Coordinates of C-alpha atoms (C1' of nucleotides) in Angstrom, one line a residue:
Chain S
X1 CA -2.5 38.5 2.8
X2 CA -1.1 38.4 -0.5
X3 CA 0.4 35.4 -2.1
X4 CA 2.1 34.1 -5.5
X5 CA -0.1 34.5 -8.5
X6 CA 0.7 30.4 -8.6
X7 CA -1.1 30.0 -5.3
X8 CA -4.0 31.9 -5.5
X9 CA -7.2 30.2 -5.2
X10 CA -8.4 29.7 -8.9
X11 CA -11.3 30.6 -10.0
X12 CA -14.4 27.8 -12.7
X13 CA -13.1 29.4 -15.7
X14 CA -9.4 29.0 -14.6
X15 CA -10.0 25.1 -13.3
X16 CA -11.8 24.4 -16.8
X17 CA -8.7 25.7 -19.1
X18 CA -6.2 23.7 -16.7
X19 CA -8.2 20.5 -17.5
X20 CA -9.5 21.0 -21.1
X21 CA -5.1 21.7 -21.0
X22 CA -4.5 18.5 -20.1
X23 CA -7.2 17.0 -22.0
X24 CA -9.7 15.9 -19.7
X25 CA -13.5 16.7 -20.4
X26 CA -14.4 19.3 -17.4
X27 CA -17.9 18.0 -15.7
X28 CA -19.2 19.2 -12.9
X29 CA -17.2 17.1 -10.3
X30 CA -14.5 17.2 -11.7
X31 CA -13.7 20.6 -11.7
X32 CA -15.3 20.8 -7.8
X33 CA -13.0 18.8 -6.8
X34 CA -9.8 20.5 -8.8
X35 CA -11.0 23.3 -7.1
X36 CA -11.1 21.7 -3.3
X37 CA -7.3 20.7 -4.9
X38 CA -6.3 23.6 -6.2
X39 CA -7.5 26.3 -3.9
X40 CA -4.0 26.7 -1.7
X41 CA -0.9 25.4 -2.4
X42 CA 0.6 22.1 -0.8
X43 CA -1.8 19.6 -0.4
X44 CA -1.9 16.1 0.8
X45 CA -4.6 13.7 0.9
X46 CA -5.7 10.5 0.1
X47 CA -8.8 9.6 -1.8
X48 CA -11.0 9.3 1.8
X49 CA -9.6 13.2 2.3
X50 CA -11.2 14.5 -0.3
X51 CA -14.6 13.2 -0.8
X52 CA -15.3 14.0 2.6
X53 CA -13.8 17.3 2.4
X54 CA -15.9 17.1 -0.5
X55 CA -18.9 16.2 1.1
X56 CA -18.5 19.0 4.1
X57 CA -18.2 21.1 1.1
X58 CA -21.8 19.9 -0.4
X59 CA -20.3 18.5 -3.6
X60 CA -22.2 15.6 -4.7
X61 CA -20.0 13.0 -6.1
X62 CA -19.2 9.4 -5.2
X63 CA -16.0 7.9 -3.6
X64 CA -15.6 5.8 -6.9
X65 CA -15.7 9.0 -9.0
X66 CA -13.1 10.2 -6.6
X67 CA -10.7 8.0 -6.9
X68 CA -11.6 7.8 -10.8
X69 CA -10.8 11.7 -10.8
X70 CA -7.6 11.1 -9.1
X71 CA -5.8 8.7 -10.6
X72 CA -6.8 10.6 -13.9
X73 CA -5.1 13.7 -12.9
X74 CA -2.6 11.8 -11.7
X75 CA -2.0 10.2 -15.3
X76 CA -2.1 14.2 -16.7
X77 CA 0.5 15.1 -14.3
X78 CA -2.1 17.7 -12.3
X79 CA -1.0 15.3 -9.1
X80 CA 1.8 13.5 -8.1
X81 CA 1.0 10.1 -5.6
X82 CA 3.4 10.4 -2.3
X83 CA 5.4 7.2 -2.0
X84 CA 4.4 6.1 1.8
X85 CA 4.1 2.7 2.6
X86 CA 0.4 1.6 4.3
X87 CA -2.8 1.2 3.6
X88 CA -3.9 4.2 2.0
X89 CA -2.7 6.8 -0.6
X90 CA -1.5 10.1 -0.9
X91 CA -2.0 11.8 -3.8
X92 CA 0.1 16.0 -3.3
X93 CA -1.0 18.7 -5.7
X94 CA 2.7 19.8 -5.7
X95 CA 4.6 17.8 -8.4
X96 CA 7.5 19.6 -8.3
X97 CA 10.7 17.7 -7.2
X98 CA 10.2 17.5 -3.5
X99 CA 10.3 14.7 -0.5
X100 CA 8.6 14.2 2.2
X101 CA 8.3 13.6 5.9
X102 CA 5.8 11.1 7.0
X103 CA 4.5 10.8 10.8
X104 CA 3.1 7.0 11.0
X105 CA 0.9 7.7 14.0
X106 CA -1.1 10.5 12.4
X107 CA -0.6 9.5 8.8
X108 CA 0.2 12.4 8.2
X109 CA 2.2 13.6 4.5
X110 CA 4.3 17.1 5.2
X111 CA 6.8 18.7 2.5
X112 CA 9.9 18.3 3.0
X113 CA 10.4 22.5 2.1
X114 CA 12.3 21.5 -1.7
X115 CA 16.5 22.1 -1.6
X116 CA 16.3 20.9 2.7
X117 CA 17.9 16.9 0.9
X118 CA 20.7 16.7 -1.4
X119 CA 21.3 13.0 -2.7
X120 CA 25.0 13.5 -3.0
X121 CA 25.5 10.6 -5.1
X122 CA 22.8 8.9 -6.9
X123 CA 22.6 5.0 -7.5
X124 CA 23.8 3.4 -10.8
X125 CA 21.0 1.7 -11.8
X126 CA 21.5 -1.9 -13.6
X127 CA 21.6 -3.0 -16.9
X128 CA 18.5 -1.6 -18.9
X129 CA 16.6 0.1 -16.5
X130 CA 17.0 4.3 -16.4
X131 CA 15.6 6.2 -12.8
X132 CA 11.9 7.1 -12.8
X133 CA 12.5 9.1 -10.0
X134 CA 14.0 9.2 -6.5
X135 CA 11.2 9.6 -3.7
X136 CA 12.5 9.9 -0.3
X137 CA 10.6 9.7 3.0
X138 CA 12.0 10.3 6.3
X139 CA 9.3 8.4 8.7
X140 CA 9.3 10.9 11.5
X141 CA 7.9 9.7 15.0
X142 CA 7.4 12.2 17.5
X143 CA 9.7 12.8 20.3
X144 CA 9.8 11.3 23.4
X145 CA 10.2 14.3 25.6
Chain D
X1 CA 32.1 -22.2 -4.3
X2 CA 32.2 -20.6 -0.3
X3 CA 30.4 -17.5 0.3
X4 CA 31.0 -15.5 4.0
X5 CA 30.0 -16.7 7.0
X6 CA 27.3 -15.0 7.6
X7 CA 25.5 -15.8 4.0
X8 CA 25.6 -19.0 4.5
X9 CA 22.8 -21.0 4.9
X10 CA 21.7 -22.0 8.8
X11 CA 20.8 -25.3 9.9
X12 CA 17.4 -25.7 11.3
X13 CA 19.1 -25.5 15.0
X14 CA 21.2 -22.1 13.9
X15 CA 17.5 -21.2 13.0
X16 CA 16.1 -22.2 16.2
X17 CA 19.1 -20.8 18.7
X18 CA 18.4 -17.3 16.5
X19 CA 14.4 -17.7 16.6
X20 CA 14.7 -18.2 20.6
X21 CA 17.4 -15.6 21.4
X22 CA 14.2 -12.8 19.2
X23 CA 12.1 -14.2 21.7
X24 CA 10.6 -15.8 19.5
X25 CA 8.8 -20.0 19.8
X26 CA 10.9 -22.4 17.4
X27 CA 7.4 -24.1 15.9
X28 CA 8.4 -26.0 13.1
X29 CA 6.9 -23.0 10.1
X30 CA 8.5 -20.9 11.9
X31 CA 11.6 -22.2 11.5
X32 CA 11.3 -24.0 8.0
X33 CA 10.3 -20.4 7.4
X34 CA 13.2 -19.1 8.4
X35 CA 14.7 -21.3 6.1
X36 CA 13.4 -19.9 2.8
X37 CA 14.0 -16.7 4.1
X38 CA 17.5 -16.5 5.5
X39 CA 19.4 -19.7 3.2
X40 CA 21.1 -17.0 1.0
X41 CA 21.6 -13.4 1.4
X42 CA 19.3 -10.7 1.1
X43 CA 15.6 -11.5 -0.5
X44 CA 13.2 -8.8 -0.8
X45 CA 9.7 -10.8 -0.8
X46 CA 5.9 -10.5 0.0
X47 CA 3.6 -12.4 2.0
X48 CA 2.2 -14.2 -0.7
X49 CA 5.6 -14.5 -2.9
X50 CA 7.0 -16.2 1.1
X51 CA 4.0 -18.5 0.8
X52 CA 4.2 -20.0 -3.1
X53 CA 7.6 -20.8 -1.7
X54 CA 6.7 -22.8 1.4
X55 CA 4.0 -24.2 -0.7
X56 CA 6.5 -25.1 -3.9
X57 CA 8.8 -26.8 -1.3
X58 CA 5.8 -28.9 0.6
X59 CA 6.0 -27.1 3.5
X60 CA 2.6 -26.8 4.7
X61 CA 1.8 -23.2 6.0
X62 CA -1.3 -20.8 6.2
X63 CA -0.7 -17.6 4.1
X64 CA -1.9 -16.5 7.5
X65 CA 0.4 -17.4 9.2
X66 CA 3.4 -16.0 6.9
X67 CA 1.0 -12.7 7.8
X68 CA 1.5 -13.5 11.6
X69 CA 5.0 -14.9 11.1
X70 CA 6.8 -12.2 8.3
X71 CA 5.4 -9.8 11.6
X72 CA 6.3 -11.2 13.5
X73 CA 10.1 -11.2 12.8
X74 CA 9.5 -7.6 11.2
X75 CA 9.0 -6.3 15.3
X76 CA 11.9 -8.4 16.5
X77 CA 14.2 -7.0 13.5
X78 CA 15.2 -10.1 11.7
X79 CA 13.5 -8.5 8.7
X80 CA 12.7 -4.4 7.8
X81 CA 9.8 -3.3 6.0
X82 CA 9.9 -1.7 2.5
X83 CA 8.5 1.5 1.5
X84 CA 7.4 1.0 -1.7
X85 CA 3.9 1.9 -2.6
X86 CA 1.2 -0.3 -4.4
X87 CA -0.3 -2.8 -2.1
X88 CA 2.0 -5.3 -1.5
X89 CA 4.4 -5.0 1.3
X90 CA 7.4 -5.8 0.7
X91 CA 10.1 -7.4 3.7
X92 CA 14.0 -7.4 3.2
X93 CA 16.2 -9.6 5.0
X94 CA 19.3 -7.1 5.4
X95 CA 18.3 -4.8 8.0
X96 CA 20.5 -2.6 7.9
X97 CA 20.6 0.9 6.4
X98 CA 20.6 1.1 2.7
X99 CA 18.1 1.8 -0.1
X100 CA 15.6 0.7 -2.7
X101 CA 15.5 0.2 -6.8
X102 CA 11.9 -0.4 -7.5
X103 CA 11.1 -1.5 -10.8
X104 CA 7.0 -1.2 -11.2
X105 CA 6.8 -2.9 -14.2
X106 CA 7.4 -6.4 -13.0
X107 CA 6.7 -5.8 -9.1
X108 CA 10.6 -6.2 -8.1
X109 CA 12.7 -4.5 -4.9
X110 CA 16.7 -4.6 -5.5
X111 CA 18.6 -3.3 -3.5
X112 CA 21.0 -0.3 -3.6
X113 CA 23.6 -0.6 -2.4
X114 CA 25.5 0.5 0.2
X115 CA 27.0 3.7 0.4
X116 CA 26.0 4.4 -3.3
X117 CA 23.9 6.9 -2.7
X118 CA 24.6 9.6 0.1
X119 CA 22.2 12.6 2.0
X120 CA 24.1 15.7 1.8
X121 CA 21.6 18.1 3.4
X122 CA 19.2 15.6 6.4
X123 CA 16.3 17.5 6.7
X124 CA 15.7 19.8 9.8
X125 CA 12.4 17.8 11.3
X126 CA 9.6 19.6 12.5
X127 CA 9.3 20.2 16.0
X128 CA 8.9 18.4 17.5
X129 CA 9.6 14.9 15.9
X130 CA 12.4 13.0 15.0
X131 CA 13.3 11.6 12.6
X132 CA 12.9 7.6 13.0
X133 CA 14.4 6.5 9.3
X134 CA 15.0 7.5 6.4
X135 CA 14.0 5.6 3.5
X136 CA 14.8 6.3 -0.5
X137 CA 13.3 4.7 -3.1
X138 CA 15.0 5.2 -6.7
X139 CA 10.9 4.1 -8.9
X140 CA 13.6 2.7 -12.2
X141 CA 11.8 2.0 -15.9
X142 CA 13.0 -0.6 -18.3
X143 CA 15.5 1.6 -20.6
X144 CA 13.4 3.3 -23.5
X145 CA 15.2 1.0 -26.0
Chain I
dA1 C1' -26.7 11.9 -31.3
dT2 C1' -22.4 10.1 -30.0
dT3 C1' -19.0 9.7 -26.5
dT4 C1' -18.0 10.2 -22.3
dG5 C1' -18.1 10.8 -17.1
dT6 C1' -21.2 9.2 -12.7
dG7 C1' -23.2 6.3 -9.0
dC8 C1' -24.6 2.7 -7.1
dA9 C1' -23.4 -1.6 -5.6
dA10 C1' -21.0 -5.9 -6.0
dA11 C1' -16.3 -7.6 -7.0
dT12 C1' -11.3 -7.6 -6.1
dC13 C1' -7.5 -7.5 -3.4
dG14 C1' -4.2 -7.4 0.5
dT15 C1' -4.5 -8.5 5.3
dT16 C1' -6.2 -8.8 10.0
dT17 C1' -8.9 -11.4 13.3
dG18 C1' -12.3 -15.4 16.0
dC19 C1' -11.9 -19.1 17.1
dA20 C1' -11.6 -24.3 18.0
dT21 C1' -7.7 -27.0 17.5
dC22 C1' -3.0 -28.5 17.6
dT23 C1' 1.7 -28.3 19.7
dG24 C1' 6.4 -27.4 21.7
dA25 C1' 9.1 -26.4 26.7
Chain P
dT1 C1' -0.1 -29.4 31.4
dC2 C1' -1.2 -25.2 29.1
dA3 C1' 0.3 -21.2 27.5
dG4 C1' 1.1 -19.3 23.0
dA5 C1' 0.6 -20.9 17.8
dT6 C1' -2.0 -22.4 13.0
dG7 C1' -5.2 -23.0 10.1
dC8 C1' -9.6 -21.8 8.2
dA9 C1' -12.8 -18.7 6.8
dA10 C1' -15.4 -14.5 8.0
dA11 C1' -14.3 -9.4 8.0
dC12 C1' -11.5 -5.9 6.8
dG13 C1' -10.3 -1.7 4.2
dA14 C1' -8.9 0.3 0.6
dT15 C1' -9.9 0.1 -4.2
dT16 C1' -11.8 -1.3 -8.6
dT17 C1' -15.2 -2.8 -12.2
dG18 C1' -19.3 -3.3 -14.5
dC19 C1' -23.4 -1.5 -16.0
dA20 C1' -27.3 1.3 -16.2
dC21 C1' -28.2 6.6 -16.2
dA22 C1' -27.1 11.5 -17.0
dA23 C1' -24.4 15.2 -19.3
dA24 C1' -20.6 17.3 -22.1
dT25 C1' -19.4 18.2 -27.0

DNA sequence: ATTTGTGCAAATCGTTTGCATCTGA
DNA sequence: TCAGATGCAAACGATTTGCACAAAT
């Protein structure tokens, strides 16, 4: 059951190092949240999700701090914001270029395996602007059978 | 200064007819809002936007009614919801298959001309699901020059 | 010691809803 | 007439913020 090095759950020290390298002071709760986030590969979760998970694992952290931390991690490039609409914001631990399925019925975000979508002609941005990034959201519904 | 028939501003009667055909009772405020929405081609606006515009044109309508009306029009297929994230929901008067530029700096949504983006390989949905629709959002930033 | 983070509760923002009143067919 | 629409204000859910306290360098 072994996995690539990158996917192995990092320990406390590795997490601290990761945060320090991103210019983020490794506090108790930030390390704990990073632990939950990066324990296993690619996760998509909302602030609420993460907070619930922290509570379940008896990591005392307030919802406000979870929000602050997620946004901080995003600014540092450790997380990526997923563009689905709807009331909640999702964060993705996979920061590489890839896209998403979104199941509205159960508010679930799923990675589209890299390479299974290819943009043939990328649209030319209007003058004065440049492309920051491209997000593809494939909205799914439960098959009608 | 003429334009294709479809893009010519519809009059009150045409608007009423349009609503009736969609099974929506053409009330004073719905017709007025439809007038603002469909006066000229392709618009992207939020409830707030439309409400402000109505106020400016002395069309008395409450924000709640604007929300109700937009959602109604969307359900009827007269409008399409645009999937950008951020707090606001945008509605697009162009209901055909197309994609969007989104300028985060000024919260602006712009149509990507049809055909300038082509998906080469469409991702296979996970079993039990089918593709409802595909949304491409090209996020723009102001060119750094 | 100083700077930075944390928790709480209150504030904010977009959106929806309950309900009494009005209005279009 | 009378089902359905409107407006208002209150309710809501997600997110942010102000401030006193606590922890990290």
